[in-house]
Coordinates of C-alpha atoms in Angstrom, one line a residue:
Chain A
M25 CA -65.7 2.7 -74.1
R26 CA -63.7 1.4 -70.9
I27 CA -60.9 3.5 -69.9
A28 CA -58.5 1.8 -67.1
I29 CA -57.1 4.2 -64.7
D30 CA -54.1 3.7 -62.5
V31 CA -55.1 5.4 -59.5
M32 CA -52.1 4.5 -57.7
G33 CA -49.7 6.7 -59.5
G34 CA -48.7 10.3 -59.3
D35 CA -47.9 13.0 -56.5
H36 CA -51.7 13.4 -56.0
A37 CA -52.6 9.6 -56.1
P38 CA -55.1 8.1 -55.3
V39 CA -57.6 11.1 -54.4
E40 CA -57.3 13.5 -57.2
I41 CA -57.0 10.5 -60.0
I42 CA -60.3 9.1 -58.4
A43 CA -62.0 12.5 -58.5
A44 CA -61.2 12.9 -62.1
A45 CA -62.7 9.6 -62.8
V46 CA -65.8 9.9 -61.1
E47 CA -65.9 13.3 -62.6
W48 CA -65.5 11.7 -66.3
A49 CA -68.0 9.0 -65.6
K50 CA -70.7 11.5 -64.8
K51 CA -70.1 13.3 -68.0
S52 CA -69.9 10.7 -70.3
D53 CA -71.3 7.1 -71.0
D54 CA -67.9 5.6 -70.5
E55 CA -66.8 2.9 -68.1
L56 CA -64.1 3.7 -65.8
L57 CA -62.0 1.0 -64.2
L58 CA -60.2 2.5 -61.5
V59 CA -57.0 0.0 -60.7
G60 CA -55.3 0.2 -57.3
K61 CA -55.5 -1.0 -53.6
E62 CA -59.2 -2.2 -53.2
D63 CA -60.0 -1.2 -49.6
L64 CA -58.4 2.1 -50.5
V65 CA -60.1 3.2 -53.6
A66 CA -63.4 2.0 -52.1
K67 CA -63.1 4.0 -49.3
I68 CA -62.3 7.1 -51.2
L69 CA -65.2 6.4 -53.7
Q70 CA -67.8 6.9 -50.7
N71 CA -67.0 10.3 -50.8
Y72 CA -68.6 10.8 -54.3
T73 CA -71.7 10.2 -56.0
Y74 CA -71.0 8.4 -59.3
P75 CA -72.9 5.8 -61.9
P76 CA -72.0 2.3 -60.0
D77 CA -72.8 0.5 -63.2
R78 CA -69.8 2.4 -64.7
V79 CA -67.4 3.0 -62.2
H80 CA -65.5 -0.1 -61.2
I81 CA -62.8 -1.1 -58.9
I82 CA -60.1 -3.6 -60.1
S83 CA -57.7 -4.7 -57.4
A84 CA -54.1 -4.1 -57.6
T85 CA -52.0 -5.1 -54.4
Q86 CA -48.7 -3.3 -55.3
V87 CA -47.6 0.0 -56.5
I88 CA -44.4 1.2 -58.4
E89 CA -43.3 4.3 -56.8
M90 CA -41.9 7.3 -58.7
D91 CA -38.1 6.3 -57.6
D92 CA -38.3 2.5 -58.3
S93 CA -36.6 1.3 -61.2
P94 CA -38.6 0.3 -63.9
A95 CA -36.8 -2.9 -64.7
T96 CA -36.7 -4.2 -61.0
A97 CA -40.0 -3.1 -60.5
M98 CA -41.5 -5.0 -63.3
R99 CA -39.8 -8.2 -62.2
R100 CA -40.8 -7.9 -58.4
K101 CA -44.0 -6.0 -58.3
K102 CA -46.3 -8.1 -60.9
D103 CA -49.4 -7.2 -59.3
A104 CA -48.7 -3.3 -59.6
S105 CA -51.6 -1.3 -60.4
I106 CA -49.6 0.0 -63.8
V107 CA -49.2 -3.3 -65.0
V108 CA -52.7 -4.8 -63.9
A109 CA -54.3 -1.8 -65.8
T110 CA -52.2 -2.2 -68.8
R111 CA -53.2 -6.2 -68.8
L112 CA -56.6 -4.9 -69.0
V113 CA -56.1 -3.6 -72.2
K114 CA -54.1 -6.3 -73.5
E115 CA -56.9 -8.7 -72.6
G116 CA -59.7 -6.6 -74.2
R117 CA -61.3 -5.6 -70.9
A118 CA -60.1 -2.0 -71.7
D119 CA -59.8 0.2 -74.5
A120 CA -57.2 2.2 -73.0
V121 CA -54.9 2.7 -69.9
L122 CA -53.9 5.9 -68.4
S123 CA -51.2 6.6 -65.5
C124 CA -49.6 9.7 -63.7
G125 CA -47.3 7.3 -62.1
N126 CA -43.6 6.2 -63.1
T127 CA -43.3 6.7 -66.8
G128 CA -40.3 4.3 -67.2
A129 CA -42.8 1.5 -65.6
Q130 CA -45.5 2.5 -67.6
M131 CA -43.6 2.1 -70.9
A132 CA -41.9 -1.0 -69.6
A133 CA -45.6 -2.3 -69.0
A134 CA -46.6 -1.3 -72.2
L135 CA -43.4 -3.2 -74.0
F136 CA -43.9 -6.5 -71.9
V137 CA -47.8 -6.6 -71.7
L138 CA -49.0 -5.0 -75.0
G139 CA -45.8 -5.4 -77.1
R140 CA -44.0 -3.2 -79.5
F141 CA -44.9 -2.1 -83.0
E142 CA -43.0 -4.1 -85.9
N143 CA -39.5 -2.5 -86.5
I144 CA -39.7 0.0 -83.4
D145 CA -37.3 -0.8 -80.9
R146 CA -38.7 1.8 -78.1
P147 CA -42.0 3.3 -77.7
A148 CA -41.8 7.3 -77.5
I149 CA -44.2 9.8 -76.0
V150 CA -45.5 12.6 -78.3
A151 CA -46.6 15.9 -77.2
A152 CA -48.6 18.4 -79.2
I153 CA -47.2 21.9 -79.0
P154 CA -49.4 24.9 -79.7
N155 CA -47.7 27.1 -82.7
R156 CA -48.0 30.8 -83.9
A157 CA -50.0 29.3 -86.9
G158 CA -53.0 28.3 -84.4
S159 CA -52.1 24.4 -84.9
H160 CA -49.8 22.0 -83.3
T161 CA -46.3 20.9 -83.7
L162 CA -45.7 17.3 -82.6
L163 CA -42.6 16.8 -80.5
V164 CA -41.3 13.1 -80.1
D165 CA -40.1 12.0 -78.0
V166 CA -41.0 13.9 -74.7
G167 CA -39.5 11.3 -71.9
A168 CA -39.9 7.8 -72.7
N169 CA -36.2 7.2 -73.8
V170 CA -33.8 9.3 -72.1
D171 CA -30.6 8.0 -73.8
C172 CA -31.3 7.2 -77.7
K173 CA -29.7 6.0 -80.5
P174 CA -29.4 7.7 -84.0
Q175 CA -32.0 4.6 -85.0
Q176 CA -34.3 5.6 -82.6
L177 CA -34.6 9.1 -83.4
L178 CA -35.2 7.7 -87.1
Q179 CA -38.1 5.3 -85.6
F180 CA -39.3 8.6 -83.9
A181 CA -39.8 10.5 -87.0
L182 CA -41.8 7.4 -88.7
L183 CA -44.0 7.2 -85.4
G184 CA -44.4 11.1 -85.6
K185 CA -45.4 10.9 -89.1
A186 CA -47.7 8.0 -88.4
Y187 CA -49.4 10.0 -85.6
A188 CA -49.5 13.1 -87.6
S189 CA -51.4 11.6 -90.3
I190 CA -53.9 10.6 -87.7
D191 CA -53.9 13.5 -85.2
L192 CA -53.2 16.5 -87.4
D193 CA -54.6 15.3 -90.6
I194 CA -51.3 15.8 -92.6
N195 CA -50.2 13.0 -94.6
E196 CA -46.7 14.3 -95.5
P197 CA -45.8 16.2 -92.5
R198 CA -42.6 18.5 -92.4
I199 CA -40.0 16.5 -90.2
A200 CA -37.4 18.3 -88.4
L201 CA -34.5 17.3 -85.9
L202 CA -34.2 19.6 -82.7
N203 CA -30.9 20.9 -82.7
N204 CA -28.4 23.8 -81.3
G205 CA -28.1 25.3 -85.0
T206 CA -29.6 24.9 -88.3
E207 CA -26.5 23.9 -90.1
E208 CA -26.2 20.3 -91.0
S209 CA -22.9 20.1 -89.2
K210 CA -24.4 21.3 -86.0
G211 CA -25.1 19.3 -82.8
N212 CA -24.1 16.6 -80.5
V213 CA -23.1 13.3 -81.5
L214 CA -26.4 12.0 -81.4
A215 CA -27.9 14.9 -83.7
V216 CA -25.1 14.7 -86.2
E217 CA -25.7 11.1 -86.7
S218 CA -29.3 11.1 -86.7
Y219 CA -29.4 14.0 -89.4
G220 CA -27.6 11.3 -91.7
L221 CA -30.1 9.2 -91.1
L222 CA -33.2 11.3 -91.5
K223 CA -32.0 12.8 -94.8
A224 CA -31.2 9.2 -96.2
Q225 CA -34.6 7.9 -95.2
A226 CA -37.1 7.4 -98.3
G227 CA -40.6 9.0 -97.9
L228 CA -39.5 11.1 -95.1
N229 CA -40.1 14.7 -95.9
F230 CA -37.2 15.7 -93.6
I231 CA -36.7 19.7 -93.6
G232 CA -33.4 19.5 -91.7
N233 CA -32.4 21.1 -88.1
I234 CA -34.6 23.1 -86.1
E235 CA -33.6 25.5 -83.3
G236 CA -35.5 26.0 -79.9
R237 CA -37.0 29.4 -80.9
D238 CA -38.4 28.0 -83.9
I239 CA -40.5 25.3 -82.3
F240 CA -43.5 27.8 -82.2
S241 CA -43.1 29.1 -85.7
A242 CA -45.0 26.2 -87.7
Q243 CA -42.0 25.4 -89.9
A244 CA -42.3 21.9 -88.8
D245 CA -44.9 19.5 -88.2
V246 CA -43.0 16.9 -86.3
I247 CA -39.9 17.5 -84.3
V248 CA -37.9 14.7 -82.9
C249 CA -35.3 14.5 -80.1
D250 CA -34.2 12.4 -77.6
G251 CA -36.5 11.9 -74.5
F252 CA -34.2 13.8 -72.1
T253 CA -34.2 16.8 -74.1
G254 CA -37.8 16.9 -74.9
N255 CA -38.9 16.3 -71.4
I256 CA -36.9 19.1 -70.2
L257 CA -38.2 21.6 -73.0
L258 CA -41.7 20.4 -72.7
K259 CA -41.9 21.0 -68.8
A260 CA -40.2 24.5 -69.5
I261 CA -42.5 25.6 -71.7
E262 CA -45.2 24.9 -69.4
G263 CA -43.3 26.1 -66.6
L264 CA -42.9 29.6 -68.5
A265 CA -46.4 30.0 -69.5
Q266 CA -47.4 29.1 -65.7
A267 CA -45.2 31.5 -64.6
A268 CA -46.3 34.3 -67.0
V269 CA -49.9 33.9 -66.2
H270 CA -49.5 33.5 -62.4
S271 CA -46.8 36.2 -61.7
C272 CA -49.2 38.8 -64.0
S273 CA -52.8 37.5 -63.1
L274 CA -53.6 40.4 -60.9
E275 CA -52.2 43.0 -63.5
L276 CA -52.9 41.8 -67.5
E277 CA -50.6 44.6 -68.6
R278 CA -47.7 43.0 -67.0
I279 CA -47.6 40.2 -69.0
P280 CA -45.8 41.6 -72.1
S281 CA -43.3 43.3 -69.8
F282 CA -42.6 39.9 -67.9
L283 CA -42.4 38.0 -71.1
S284 CA -40.1 40.6 -72.8
K285 CA -37.4 39.9 -69.9
F286 CA -37.0 36.7 -71.9
D287 CA -36.2 38.5 -75.1
Y288 CA -32.7 37.9 -76.1
S289 CA -32.6 41.3 -77.7
R290 CA -32.6 42.7 -74.5
V291 CA -30.0 40.5 -73.0
G292 CA -27.8 40.7 -75.7
G293 CA -24.6 38.5 -74.5
A294 CA -23.9 35.7 -72.7
P295 CA -20.4 35.6 -70.8
L296 CA -18.0 32.5 -71.6
L297 CA -16.9 31.2 -68.3
G298 CA -13.6 29.7 -67.3
V299 CA -11.3 31.3 -70.0
E300 CA -8.5 34.2 -69.1
G301 CA -10.5 37.0 -70.7
V302 CA -14.0 38.5 -71.3
S303 CA -15.6 36.8 -74.1
I304 CA -18.9 37.6 -75.0
V305 CA -21.2 35.3 -77.2
C306 CA -24.1 36.7 -78.9
H307 CA -26.9 34.9 -80.8
G308 CA -26.2 34.5 -84.6
S309 CA -29.3 36.1 -85.1
S310 CA -28.6 39.3 -83.4
K311 CA -29.6 42.4 -84.8
R312 CA -28.4 45.9 -83.6
E313 CA -30.4 46.0 -80.2
A314 CA -29.1 42.7 -79.2
V315 CA -25.5 43.6 -80.1
Y316 CA -25.9 46.8 -78.2
N317 CA -27.0 45.1 -75.2
G318 CA -24.2 42.6 -76.0
I319 CA -21.9 45.4 -75.6
K320 CA -23.5 46.3 -72.2
T321 CA -22.7 42.8 -71.0
A322 CA -19.1 43.0 -72.2
R323 CA -18.9 46.3 -70.2
D324 CA -20.8 44.8 -66.9
C325 CA -18.1 42.0 -67.0
V326 CA -14.8 44.3 -67.4
V327 CA -16.2 46.8 -64.8
K328 CA -16.8 43.7 -62.3
D329 CA -13.5 42.5 -63.0
M330 CA -15.1 39.1 -63.9
V331 CA -11.9 37.0 -64.6
K332 CA -10.2 37.9 -61.9
K333 CA -13.0 37.3 -59.5
Q334 CA -14.2 34.2 -60.6
K335 CA -10.7 32.8 -60.6
L336 CA -10.5 33.7 -56.8
A337 CA -13.8 32.5 -56.3
L338 CA -13.2 29.1 -57.9
S339 CA -9.7 28.8 -56.0
Q340 CA -11.8 29.1 -52.8
S341 CA -14.6 26.6 -53.5
R342 CA -11.7 24.0 -53.9
Chain B
M6 CA -12.8 50.9 -71.7
R7 CA -11.6 49.3 -75.0
I8 CA -14.0 46.4 -76.6
A9 CA -13.3 44.4 -79.7
I10 CA -16.3 43.4 -81.7
D11 CA -16.2 40.6 -84.3
V12 CA -18.2 42.6 -86.8
M13 CA -18.1 39.7 -89.6
G14 CA -19.6 37.3 -87.4
G15 CA -23.6 36.6 -87.2
D16 CA -26.6 36.5 -89.7
H17 CA -27.0 40.0 -89.4
A18 CA -23.4 41.1 -89.8
P19 CA -21.5 43.3 -90.6
V20 CA -24.3 46.2 -91.0
E21 CA -26.2 45.6 -87.8
I22 CA -23.2 44.8 -85.6
I23 CA -21.6 48.2 -86.7
A24 CA -24.7 49.9 -86.2
A25 CA -24.8 48.7 -82.6
A26 CA -21.2 49.6 -82.2
V27 CA -21.7 52.9 -83.4
E28 CA -24.5 53.8 -81.3
W29 CA -22.8 52.4 -78.0
A30 CA -19.8 54.7 -78.8
K31 CA -21.9 57.4 -79.2
K32 CA -23.9 57.0 -75.8
S33 CA -20.6 56.0 -73.7
D34 CA -16.9 56.9 -73.4
D35 CA -15.7 53.5 -74.3
E36 CA -13.4 52.7 -77.6
L37 CA -15.0 50.3 -80.1
L38 CA -12.3 48.1 -82.0
L39 CA -14.4 46.8 -85.1
V40 CA -12.7 43.9 -86.4
G41 CA -13.3 42.6 -90.1
K42 CA -12.6 43.3 -93.5
E43 CA -11.1 46.6 -93.6
D44 CA -12.5 48.0 -96.9
L45 CA -15.9 46.7 -96.0
V46 CA -16.0 48.2 -92.6
A47 CA -14.9 51.5 -93.7
K48 CA -17.6 51.7 -96.1
I49 CA -20.3 50.8 -94.0
L50 CA -19.0 53.0 -91.6
Q51 CA -19.4 56.0 -94.0
N52 CA -23.3 55.7 -93.3
Y53 CA -22.7 56.8 -89.8
T54 CA -21.8 59.7 -87.8
Y55 CA -19.6 58.7 -84.8
P56 CA -16.6 59.8 -82.5
P57 CA -13.6 59.1 -84.7
D58 CA -11.3 58.8 -82.0
R59 CA -13.3 55.9 -80.3
V60 CA -14.2 54.1 -83.2
H61 CA -11.5 51.8 -84.9
I62 CA -11.1 49.2 -87.6
I63 CA -8.8 46.7 -87.0
S64 CA -8.3 44.5 -90.0
A65 CA -8.9 41.0 -90.2
T66 CA -9.0 39.3 -93.7
Q67 CA -10.9 36.1 -93.0
V68 CA -14.0 35.4 -91.5
I69 CA -15.3 32.1 -90.1
E70 CA -18.9 30.9 -91.4
M71 CA -21.5 29.5 -89.2
D72 CA -21.1 26.0 -90.7
D73 CA -17.3 26.0 -90.5
S74 CA -15.8 23.4 -88.2
P75 CA -14.2 25.5 -85.3
A76 CA -11.2 23.0 -85.1
T77 CA -10.3 23.1 -88.8
A78 CA -11.1 27.3 -88.7
M79 CA -8.7 27.7 -86.2
R80 CA -5.8 26.0 -88.2
R81 CA -6.7 27.4 -91.5
K82 CA -8.1 30.9 -90.9
K83 CA -5.6 32.5 -88.5
D84 CA -6.5 35.8 -89.7
A85 CA -10.3 35.3 -89.1
S86 CA -12.1 38.2 -87.2
I87 CA -12.7 36.3 -84.1
V88 CA -9.2 35.3 -83.6
V89 CA -7.9 38.7 -84.2
A90 CA -10.5 40.2 -82.1
T91 CA -9.8 37.5 -79.1
R92 CA -6.1 38.3 -79.6
L93 CA -6.6 42.2 -79.0
V94 CA -7.8 40.9 -75.5
K95 CA -4.8 38.7 -75.0
E96 CA -2.4 41.6 -76.1
G97 CA -4.2 43.7 -73.7
R98 CA -5.3 46.1 -76.6
A99 CA -9.0 45.4 -75.7
D100 CA -10.8 44.5 -72.4
A101 CA -13.7 42.3 -73.9
V102 CA -14.2 40.7 -77.1
L103 CA -17.9 40.0 -78.6
S104 CA -19.2 38.0 -81.4
C105 CA -22.3 36.8 -82.8
G106 CA -20.7 34.5 -85.1
N107 CA -20.0 30.8 -84.8
T108 CA -20.1 29.8 -81.0
G109 CA -17.8 27.0 -81.5
A110 CA -15.0 29.2 -83.1
Q111 CA -15.4 31.9 -80.6
M112 CA -14.9 29.3 -77.9
A113 CA -11.8 27.4 -79.7
A114 CA -10.4 31.2 -80.1
A115 CA -10.9 31.8 -76.5
L116 CA -9.3 28.5 -75.5
F117 CA -6.5 29.0 -77.7
V118 CA -5.7 32.4 -77.6
L119 CA -6.7 33.4 -74.1
G120 CA -6.3 30.2 -72.4
R121 CA -8.4 28.4 -69.8
F122 CA -8.7 28.5 -65.9
E123 CA -6.7 26.0 -63.9
N124 CA -8.6 22.9 -63.6
I125 CA -11.5 23.7 -66.1
D126 CA -11.4 21.8 -69.1
R127 CA -13.8 23.6 -71.3
P128 CA -15.3 26.8 -71.0
A129 CA -19.1 27.2 -70.5
I130 CA -21.4 29.8 -71.6
V131 CA -23.8 31.4 -68.8
A132 CA -27.3 32.8 -69.3
A133 CA -29.5 34.5 -66.7
I134 CA -33.1 33.5 -66.8
P135 CA -35.6 35.6 -65.3
N136 CA -37.3 33.8 -62.4
R137 CA -40.8 34.4 -60.5
A138 CA -39.1 36.1 -57.7
G139 CA -38.0 38.7 -59.8
S140 CA -34.7 37.7 -60.0
H141 CA -32.3 35.8 -62.3
T142 CA -31.4 31.8 -62.3
L143 CA -28.0 31.0 -64.0
L144 CA -28.0 28.3 -66.6
V145 CA -24.6 26.8 -67.4
D146 CA -23.9 25.6 -70.2
V147 CA -26.1 27.0 -72.7
G148 CA -24.1 25.9 -75.8
A149 CA -20.5 25.8 -75.6
N150 CA -20.1 22.0 -75.1
V151 CA -22.6 19.9 -77.0
D152 CA -21.2 16.8 -75.7
C153 CA -20.4 16.5 -71.9
K154 CA -18.9 14.3 -69.5
P155 CA -19.9 14.2 -66.0
Q156 CA -16.6 15.9 -64.6
Q157 CA -17.6 18.7 -67.0
L158 CA -21.0 19.6 -65.5
L159 CA -19.3 19.6 -61.9
Q160 CA -17.1 22.2 -63.4
F161 CA -19.9 24.0 -64.9
A162 CA -21.2 24.0 -61.1
L163 CA -18.2 25.4 -59.8
L164 CA -18.0 27.9 -62.5
G165 CA -21.6 29.0 -62.0
K166 CA -21.2 29.4 -58.4
A167 CA -18.4 31.7 -58.8
Y168 CA -20.2 33.9 -61.5
A169 CA -23.1 34.1 -59.0
S170 CA -20.9 35.5 -56.3
I171 CA -20.3 38.1 -58.8
D172 CA -23.4 38.6 -60.8
L173 CA -26.2 37.8 -58.3
D174 CA -23.8 38.4 -55.1
I175 CA -24.9 35.2 -53.8
N176 CA -21.9 33.3 -52.1
E177 CA -23.5 30.0 -51.6
P178 CA -25.7 29.7 -54.5
R179 CA -28.2 26.9 -54.5
I180 CA -26.9 24.6 -57.4
A181 CA -29.2 22.3 -59.2
L182 CA -29.0 19.8 -61.9
L183 CA -31.1 19.9 -64.9
N184 CA -33.2 16.6 -65.3
N185 CA -36.2 14.8 -66.4
G186 CA -37.4 14.4 -63.0
T187 CA -36.5 15.2 -59.5
E188 CA -35.5 11.7 -58.0
E189 CA -32.0 10.9 -57.6
S190 CA -32.3 8.1 -60.2
K191 CA -33.8 9.8 -63.0
G192 CA -32.2 11.1 -65.7
N193 CA -30.0 10.0 -68.8
V194 CA -26.5 8.3 -68.1
L195 CA -24.5 11.8 -68.0
A196 CA -27.2 13.1 -65.6
V197 CA -27.1 10.2 -63.5
E198 CA -23.3 10.1 -63.1
S199 CA -22.9 13.9 -62.7
Y200 CA -25.6 13.8 -59.4
G201 CA -22.9 11.5 -57.9
L202 CA -20.3 13.9 -58.5
L203 CA -22.1 17.0 -57.6
K204 CA -23.4 15.4 -54.3
A205 CA -19.7 14.3 -53.5
Q206 CA -18.5 17.6 -54.0
A207 CA -17.4 19.6 -50.7
G208 CA -18.2 23.3 -50.5
L209 CA -21.1 22.9 -53.2
N210 CA -24.6 23.7 -52.0
F211 CA -26.1 21.0 -54.3
I212 CA -29.7 20.8 -53.8
G213 CA -30.2 17.9 -56.4
N214 CA -32.4 17.5 -59.5
I215 CA -34.6 20.3 -61.1
E216 CA -37.3 19.9 -63.9
G217 CA -37.9 21.9 -66.8
R218 CA -41.0 23.5 -65.2
D219 CA -39.3 24.8 -61.9
I220 CA -36.5 26.5 -63.8
F221 CA -38.6 30.0 -63.4
S222 CA -39.6 29.0 -59.7
A223 CA -36.2 30.6 -58.1
Q224 CA -35.8 27.2 -56.1
A225 CA -32.0 27.2 -57.6
D226 CA -29.6 30.2 -58.0
V227 CA -27.3 27.9 -60.8
I228 CA -28.9 25.2 -62.8
V229 CA -26.2 23.2 -64.8
C230 CA -26.7 20.9 -68.0
D231 CA -25.0 20.0 -71.2
G232 CA -24.8 22.6 -73.7
F233 CA -27.0 20.9 -76.3
T234 CA -30.0 20.7 -73.7
G235 CA -29.3 24.2 -72.6
N236 CA -28.8 25.6 -75.7
I237 CA -32.3 24.3 -77.0
L238 CA -34.0 25.3 -73.9
L239 CA -32.7 28.8 -73.7
K240 CA -34.0 29.2 -77.2
A241 CA -37.2 27.6 -76.8
I242 CA -37.9 30.0 -73.7
E243 CA -37.2 32.9 -76.0
G244 CA -39.1 31.6 -78.8
L245 CA -42.3 31.2 -76.7
A246 CA -41.9 34.5 -75.0
Q247 CA -41.9 36.1 -78.2
A248 CA -44.6 33.9 -80.0
A249 CA -46.9 35.1 -77.0
V250 CA -46.2 38.7 -77.4
H251 CA -46.2 38.8 -81.2
S252 CA -49.4 36.7 -81.6
C253 CA -51.3 38.7 -79.0
S254 CA -49.7 42.1 -79.5
L255 CA -53.1 43.6 -81.0
E256 CA -54.9 42.0 -78.2
L257 CA -53.3 42.0 -74.9
E258 CA -55.9 40.1 -73.3
R259 CA -55.5 37.4 -75.7
I260 CA -51.9 36.5 -74.1
P261 CA -53.2 34.5 -71.1
S262 CA -55.5 32.4 -73.1
F263 CA -52.6 31.9 -75.5
L264 CA -50.1 31.0 -72.6
S265 CA -52.8 28.7 -71.0
K266 CA -52.6 26.5 -74.2
F267 CA -49.4 25.4 -72.7
D268 CA -50.8 24.5 -69.4
Y269 CA -50.7 20.7 -69.2
S270 CA -53.5 20.5 -67.0
R271 CA -55.5 21.5 -69.9
V272 CA -53.7 18.7 -72.4
G273 CA -53.8 16.3 -69.5
G274 CA -52.0 13.3 -71.3
A275 CA -49.6 12.3 -73.9
P276 CA -50.0 9.0 -76.0
L277 CA -47.2 6.4 -75.9
L278 CA -46.5 5.6 -79.9
G279 CA -45.2 2.3 -81.0
V280 CA -46.9 -0.1 -78.7
E281 CA -50.1 -2.3 -79.3
G282 CA -52.5 -0.5 -77.1
V283 CA -53.6 3.1 -76.0
S284 CA -51.4 4.0 -72.8
I285 CA -51.8 7.5 -72.1
V286 CA -48.7 9.0 -70.0
C287 CA -49.8 11.9 -67.6
H288 CA -47.7 14.1 -65.4
G289 CA -46.8 12.9 -62.1
S290 CA -48.1 16.5 -60.7
S291 CA -51.4 15.9 -62.2
K292 CA -54.5 17.0 -60.5
R293 CA -58.0 16.2 -61.1
E294 CA -58.2 18.6 -64.3
A295 CA -55.2 17.1 -65.9
V296 CA -56.2 13.5 -65.1
Y297 CA -60.0 14.5 -66.5
N298 CA -58.4 15.8 -69.6
G299 CA -56.1 12.9 -69.7
I300 CA -59.0 10.6 -70.1
K301 CA -60.1 12.8 -72.9
T302 CA -56.7 12.1 -74.6
A303 CA -57.5 8.3 -74.2
R304 CA -60.9 8.5 -75.4
D305 CA -59.9 10.6 -78.6
C306 CA -57.0 7.8 -79.3
V307 CA -59.6 4.9 -79.1
V308 CA -62.2 6.5 -81.1
K309 CA -59.5 7.6 -83.7
D310 CA -58.3 3.9 -83.7
M311 CA -55.0 4.9 -83.4
V312 CA -53.2 2.1 -82.8
K313 CA -54.4 0.2 -86.2
K314 CA -54.2 3.5 -88.1
Q315 CA -50.6 4.2 -86.8
K316 CA -49.6 0.8 -87.9
L317 CA -51.0 1.1 -91.4
A318 CA -49.5 4.6 -91.6
L319 CA -46.1 3.0 -90.5
S320 CA -46.3 0.2 -92.9
Q321 CA -47.1 2.5 -95.8
S322 CA -44.2 4.8 -95.3
R323 CA -41.6 1.9 -95.4

């Protein structure tokens, strides 16, 4: 197998990317095509021993930076590493392309060089989230499309269903819509309209809305959302897991107490800001401990004279 | 202090709500005003011992259900528990109101009965997220406003700043915009436009965009986002923490291994769905382990004949 690697993309490019590719070449029988600035890549490669017949440099003279506009970059940087690497797949010279660079540019390259599936307007990125059942739940999209239309979320559902049949070996995956409540009426404009489309789609096992807290419950096999929400969500999950492990790495028994800080039952309620009185919003699923702690929050807000002080602070910041 | 409780709102209302209120009344000197259906509340209260001079029933004959439209409910259910409870605050008969019911209705009641601050179009809900520094980061909005305009996100920042000065005792809090990348150009239409407003606002210590993974890093004191994203994010954080503790509660040492499943370095890369070739998207911050595992993902997709099978599955599901 031949894998094309955009070695110029990513915060730690090219050194870390090349190091990984070399490592892979050593441990497999695959051919690695390192796409990037030829002299630079060659120089870095000198620091490694690797099978020379299976690690090749493919020249690309340009790089699309993280803050480049994908559309502009695609027009102006025709010899960019991600474009050249994607072209290798199109031409059959590589079986896959991988990049840690500008996601928008990678998607644009995939669209323009490889082309999209019939009836699919925009590609989507899928992430497999571990769940409590020990399996995975697919989240689509996690960053390819930051502004979506309902029709796209339906397509994400169809793509997710197809992918689930291959990746999870589930033929009729349960599809859910990520939302801020389970009721059909809940959500922003996009979610409400998408709900209607998903419900109406024949052959789709649409189980309705799913809230953030149930992502890990294995209630759904595929969860669809816009790429803005999905990206923030995925990174937050990773961030919390990292924070829990790192903050507590010296003392294992501290992890549960660290994580329990995130238990809403212990927080109880959240103040509504901007209104002329203390109004505490609690989770709908609150049981007595959560309500009890919500009362505590209400009390704190009153004791701190929250409304008056907020207004004072606001007037000073204008 | 007198606290009005909407005992009719929430998945576990009224029993769990009343139980919490009674518990609070016993452990404090506060007066609790239980707002709801008089006969029902009185009947449940018979199961508890409580200080009778500090637990009162306030009659409200109607209830706004979770799936009621807030606007319609406000018009039709003028004697709803959340409306009556909020009115107690307006009339000075209570110092704060708390509800586990329909959040939209609670916000509508706060807006119409209490009124909003000058120059603030819509109230926002603030949540305090524990961070790695052992303090808290404020997230605004976590559910009051599912569709937002840039001007609202600016107002969330100002509200968050005011609240931080009271709750966290920080006078010049670092304000960040939740986004799918740190670069100024990143984000959906809302985020890009909000960035401009936040940057231009005098007296605001705006530090730029923050990604999901850095929510827990204590880089910012206040993070602003639309209420749809904020709600899903907050609940997901709670859900992951719960899943980690519950899944591993019997074997403490399993928690780090459970959480490490969420480490992107171990996953490495996410496939781009819907394009005519294998294109693996990796995190920009990937180091060699993440890239190495990304190559593994690329290989798996090729071995599984992902593109062909996806198209086949898609054609069958239409």
